[in-house]
PDB file of C-alpha atoms and ligand atoms in Angstrom:
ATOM      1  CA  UNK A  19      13.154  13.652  11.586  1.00 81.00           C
ATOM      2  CA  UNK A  20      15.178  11.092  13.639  1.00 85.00           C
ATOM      3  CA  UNK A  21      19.042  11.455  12.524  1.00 84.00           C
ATOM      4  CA  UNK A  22      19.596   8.329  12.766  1.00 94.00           C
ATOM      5  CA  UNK A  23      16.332   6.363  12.100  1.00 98.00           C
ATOM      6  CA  UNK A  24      16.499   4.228   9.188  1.00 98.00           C
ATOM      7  CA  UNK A  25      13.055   5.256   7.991  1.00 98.00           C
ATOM      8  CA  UNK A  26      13.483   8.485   8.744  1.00 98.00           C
ATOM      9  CA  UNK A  27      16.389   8.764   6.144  1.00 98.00           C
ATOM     10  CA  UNK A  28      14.118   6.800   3.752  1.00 98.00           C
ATOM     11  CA  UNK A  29      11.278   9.110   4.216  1.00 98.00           C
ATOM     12  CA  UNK A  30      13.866  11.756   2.789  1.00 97.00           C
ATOM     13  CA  UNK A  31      14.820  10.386   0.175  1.00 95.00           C
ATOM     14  CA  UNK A  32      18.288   9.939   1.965  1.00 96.00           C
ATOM     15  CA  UNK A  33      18.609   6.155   0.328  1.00 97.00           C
ATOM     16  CA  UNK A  34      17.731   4.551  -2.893  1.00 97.00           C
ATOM     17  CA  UNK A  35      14.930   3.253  -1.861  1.00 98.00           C
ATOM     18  CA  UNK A  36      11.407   3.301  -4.525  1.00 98.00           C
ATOM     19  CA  UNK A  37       7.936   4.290  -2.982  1.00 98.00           C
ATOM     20  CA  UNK A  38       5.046   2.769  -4.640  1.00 98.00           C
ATOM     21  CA  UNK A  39       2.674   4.992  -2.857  1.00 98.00           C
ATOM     22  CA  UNK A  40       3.723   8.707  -1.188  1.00 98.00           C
ATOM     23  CA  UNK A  41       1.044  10.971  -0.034  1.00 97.00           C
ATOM     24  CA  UNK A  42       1.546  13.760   2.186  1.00 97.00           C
ATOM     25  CA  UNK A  43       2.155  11.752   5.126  1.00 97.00           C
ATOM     26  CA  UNK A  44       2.595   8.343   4.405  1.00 98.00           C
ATOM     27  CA  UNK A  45       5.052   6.183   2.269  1.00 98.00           C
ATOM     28  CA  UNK A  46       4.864   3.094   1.247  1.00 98.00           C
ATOM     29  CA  UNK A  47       8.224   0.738  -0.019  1.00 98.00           C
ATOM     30  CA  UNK A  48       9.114  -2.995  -0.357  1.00 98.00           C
ATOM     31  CA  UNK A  49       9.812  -4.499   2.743  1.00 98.00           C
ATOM     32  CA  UNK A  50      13.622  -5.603   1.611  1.00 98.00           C
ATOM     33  CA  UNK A  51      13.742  -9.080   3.144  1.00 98.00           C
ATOM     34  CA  UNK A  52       9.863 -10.076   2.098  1.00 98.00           C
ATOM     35  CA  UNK A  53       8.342 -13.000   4.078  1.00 97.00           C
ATOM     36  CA  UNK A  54       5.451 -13.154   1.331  1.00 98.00           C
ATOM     37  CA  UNK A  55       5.900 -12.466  -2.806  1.00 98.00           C
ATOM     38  CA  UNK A  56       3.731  -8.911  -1.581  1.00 98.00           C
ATOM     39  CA  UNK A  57       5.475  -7.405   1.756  1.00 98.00           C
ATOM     40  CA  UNK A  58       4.941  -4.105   2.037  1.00 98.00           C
ATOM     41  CA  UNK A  59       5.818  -1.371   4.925  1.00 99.00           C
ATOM     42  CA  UNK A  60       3.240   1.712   5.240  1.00 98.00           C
ATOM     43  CA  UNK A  61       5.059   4.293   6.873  1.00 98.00           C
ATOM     44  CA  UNK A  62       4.231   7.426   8.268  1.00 98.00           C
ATOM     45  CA  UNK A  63       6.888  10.211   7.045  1.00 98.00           C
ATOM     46  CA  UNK A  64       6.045  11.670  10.781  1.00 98.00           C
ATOM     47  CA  UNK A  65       8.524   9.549  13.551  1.00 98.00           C
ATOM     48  CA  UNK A  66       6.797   8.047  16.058  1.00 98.00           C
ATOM     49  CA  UNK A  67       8.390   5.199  17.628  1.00 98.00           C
ATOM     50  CA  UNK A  68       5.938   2.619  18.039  1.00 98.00           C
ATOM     51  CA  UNK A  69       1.940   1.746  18.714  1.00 98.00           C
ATOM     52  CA  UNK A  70       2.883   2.598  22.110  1.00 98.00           C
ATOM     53  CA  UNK A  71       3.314   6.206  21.664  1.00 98.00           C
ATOM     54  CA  UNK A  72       0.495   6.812  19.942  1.00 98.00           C
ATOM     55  CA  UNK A  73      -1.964   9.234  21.049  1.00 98.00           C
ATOM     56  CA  UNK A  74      -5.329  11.021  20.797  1.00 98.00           C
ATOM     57  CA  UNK A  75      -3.797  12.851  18.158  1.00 97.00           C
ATOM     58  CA  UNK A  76      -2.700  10.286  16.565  1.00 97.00           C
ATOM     59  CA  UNK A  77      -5.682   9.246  15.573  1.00 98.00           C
ATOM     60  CA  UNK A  78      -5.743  10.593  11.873  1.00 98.00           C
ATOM     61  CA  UNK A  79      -2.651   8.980  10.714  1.00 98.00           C
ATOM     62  CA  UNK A  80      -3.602   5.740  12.233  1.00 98.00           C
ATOM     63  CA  UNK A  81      -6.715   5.808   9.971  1.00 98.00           C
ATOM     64  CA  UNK A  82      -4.673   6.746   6.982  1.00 98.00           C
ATOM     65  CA  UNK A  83      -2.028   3.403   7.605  1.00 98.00           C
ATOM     66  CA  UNK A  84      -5.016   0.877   7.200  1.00 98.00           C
ATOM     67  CA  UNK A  85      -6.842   2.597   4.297  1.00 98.00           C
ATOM     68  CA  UNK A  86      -3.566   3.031   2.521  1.00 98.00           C
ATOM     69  CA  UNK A  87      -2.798  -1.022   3.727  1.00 98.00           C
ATOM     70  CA  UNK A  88      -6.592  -1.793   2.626  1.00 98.00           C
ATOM     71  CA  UNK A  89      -5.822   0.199  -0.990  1.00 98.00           C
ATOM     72  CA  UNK A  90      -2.230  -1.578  -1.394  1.00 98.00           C
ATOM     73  CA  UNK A  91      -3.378  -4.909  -0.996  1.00 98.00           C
ATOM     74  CA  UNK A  92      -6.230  -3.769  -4.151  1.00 98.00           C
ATOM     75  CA  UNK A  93      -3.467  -2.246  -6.129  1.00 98.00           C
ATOM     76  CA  UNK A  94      -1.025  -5.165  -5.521  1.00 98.00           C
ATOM     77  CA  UNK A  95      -4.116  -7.978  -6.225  1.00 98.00           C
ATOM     78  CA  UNK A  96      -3.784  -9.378  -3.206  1.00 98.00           C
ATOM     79  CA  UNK A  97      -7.334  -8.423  -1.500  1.00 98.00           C
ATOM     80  CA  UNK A  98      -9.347 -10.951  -2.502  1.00 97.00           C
ATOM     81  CA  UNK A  99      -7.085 -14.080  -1.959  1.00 97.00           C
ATOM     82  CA  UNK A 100      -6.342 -11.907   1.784  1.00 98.00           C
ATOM     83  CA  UNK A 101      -3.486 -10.336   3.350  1.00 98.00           C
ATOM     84  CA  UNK A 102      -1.992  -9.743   6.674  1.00 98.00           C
ATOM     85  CA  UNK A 103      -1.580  -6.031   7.954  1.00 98.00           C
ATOM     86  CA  UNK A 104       0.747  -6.254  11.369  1.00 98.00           C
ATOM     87  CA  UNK A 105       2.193  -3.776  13.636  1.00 98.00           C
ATOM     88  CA  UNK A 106       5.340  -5.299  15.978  1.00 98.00           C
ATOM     89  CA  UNK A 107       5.199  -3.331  19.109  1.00 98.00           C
ATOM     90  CA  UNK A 108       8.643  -2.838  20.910  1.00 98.00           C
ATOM     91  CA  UNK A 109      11.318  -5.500  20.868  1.00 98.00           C
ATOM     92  CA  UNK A 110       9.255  -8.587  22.234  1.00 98.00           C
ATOM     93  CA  UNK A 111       6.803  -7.875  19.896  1.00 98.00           C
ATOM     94  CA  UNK A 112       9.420  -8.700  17.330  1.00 98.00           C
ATOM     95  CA  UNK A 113      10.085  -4.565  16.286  1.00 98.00           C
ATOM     96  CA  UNK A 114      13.723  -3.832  15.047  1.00 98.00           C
ATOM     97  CA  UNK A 115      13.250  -0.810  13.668  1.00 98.00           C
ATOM     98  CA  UNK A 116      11.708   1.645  15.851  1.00 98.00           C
ATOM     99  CA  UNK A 117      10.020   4.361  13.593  1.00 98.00           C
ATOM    100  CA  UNK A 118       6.022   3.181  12.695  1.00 98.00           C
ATOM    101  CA  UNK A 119       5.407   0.771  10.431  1.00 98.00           C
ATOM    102  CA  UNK A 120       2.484  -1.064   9.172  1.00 98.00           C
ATOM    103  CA  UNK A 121       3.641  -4.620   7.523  1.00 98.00           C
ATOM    104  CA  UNK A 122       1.375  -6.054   4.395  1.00 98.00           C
ATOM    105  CA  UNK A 123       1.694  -9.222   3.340  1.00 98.00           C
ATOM    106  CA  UNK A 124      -0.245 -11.477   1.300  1.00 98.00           C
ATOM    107  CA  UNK A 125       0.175 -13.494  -1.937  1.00 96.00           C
ATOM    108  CA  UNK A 126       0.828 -16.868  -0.149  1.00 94.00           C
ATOM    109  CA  UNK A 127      -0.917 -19.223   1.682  1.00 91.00           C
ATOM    110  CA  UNK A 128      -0.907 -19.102   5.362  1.00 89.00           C
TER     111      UNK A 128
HETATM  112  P1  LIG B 210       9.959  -4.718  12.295  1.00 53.95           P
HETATM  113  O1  LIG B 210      10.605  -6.024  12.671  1.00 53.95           O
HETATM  114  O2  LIG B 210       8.472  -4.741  12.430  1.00 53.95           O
HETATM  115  O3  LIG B 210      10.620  -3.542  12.966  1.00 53.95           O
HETATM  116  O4  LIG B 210      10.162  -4.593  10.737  1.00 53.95           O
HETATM  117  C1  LIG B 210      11.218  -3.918  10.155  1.00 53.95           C
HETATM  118  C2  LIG B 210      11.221  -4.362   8.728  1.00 53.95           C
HETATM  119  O5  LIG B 210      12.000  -3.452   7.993  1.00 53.95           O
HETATM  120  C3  LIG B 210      11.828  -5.759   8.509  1.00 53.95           C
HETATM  121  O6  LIG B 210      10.863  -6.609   7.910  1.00 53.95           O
HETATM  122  C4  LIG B 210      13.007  -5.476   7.581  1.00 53.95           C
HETATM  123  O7  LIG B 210      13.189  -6.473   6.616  1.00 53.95           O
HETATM  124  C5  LIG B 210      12.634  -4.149   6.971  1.00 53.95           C
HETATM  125  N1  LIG B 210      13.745  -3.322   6.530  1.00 53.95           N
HETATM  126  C6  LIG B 210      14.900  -3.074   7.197  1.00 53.95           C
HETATM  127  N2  LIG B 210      15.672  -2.242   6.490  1.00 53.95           N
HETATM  128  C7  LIG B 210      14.989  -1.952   5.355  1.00 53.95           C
HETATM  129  C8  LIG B 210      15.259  -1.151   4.209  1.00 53.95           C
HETATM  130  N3  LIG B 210      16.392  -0.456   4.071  1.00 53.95           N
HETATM  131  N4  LIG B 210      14.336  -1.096   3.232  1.00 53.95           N
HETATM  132  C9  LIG B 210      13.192  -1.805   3.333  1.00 53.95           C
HETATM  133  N5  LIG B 210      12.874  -2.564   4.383  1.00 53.95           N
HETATM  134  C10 LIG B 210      13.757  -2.653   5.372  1.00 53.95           C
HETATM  135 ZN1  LIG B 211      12.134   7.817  12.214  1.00 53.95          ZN
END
């Protein structure tokens, strides 16, 4: 736990903020400025920065972000139509807040 990472403090319950999913290391939350009627963040409760630090590891909870994405999207009835899953990596990859995040989005035409 990051003292001062924003997910972090979500992860613990810190904020007000509803899961739809928690397993024992993963949340999941509505992203709160949604750029699609479904935009979801799957988060690992673990802080790792970004893709970039990944490693070998790592490997398990990588797995566990796309299944749980793949699984949202079902639950949320966006599979079949399709849905975006995206990782921003560091600032020029568009990342603003640095703790791991998977983005799903789907319910609109692209
Ligand atoms: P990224 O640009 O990939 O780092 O994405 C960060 C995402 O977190 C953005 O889409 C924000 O809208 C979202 N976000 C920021 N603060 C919160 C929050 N308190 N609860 C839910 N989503 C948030
Ligand atoms: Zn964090």
């Amino acid at each position: 736990m990051e003292k001062d990472c924003l997910f972090c403090n979500i992860v613990k319950g810190n904020t007000d903020t509803e899961f739809l999913l928690e397993t024992e290391d993963v949340v999941v939350f509505k992203d709160i400025h949604p750029h699609a009627p479904v935009h979801l963040l799957i988060v690992p409760k673990r802080h790792i920065r970004s893709v970039n630090d990944l490693t070998d590891e790592d490997r398990a909870i990588v797995a566990e972000l796309l299944m749980t994405g793949k699984e949202m999207a079902r639950r949320q009835h966006v599979a079949e139509d399709g849905y975006k899953l995206l990782f921003n990596v560091e600032y020029g990859g568009g990342q603003r807040v640095f703790h791991l995040h998977m983005h799903l989005m789907g319910g609109k035409k692209w």
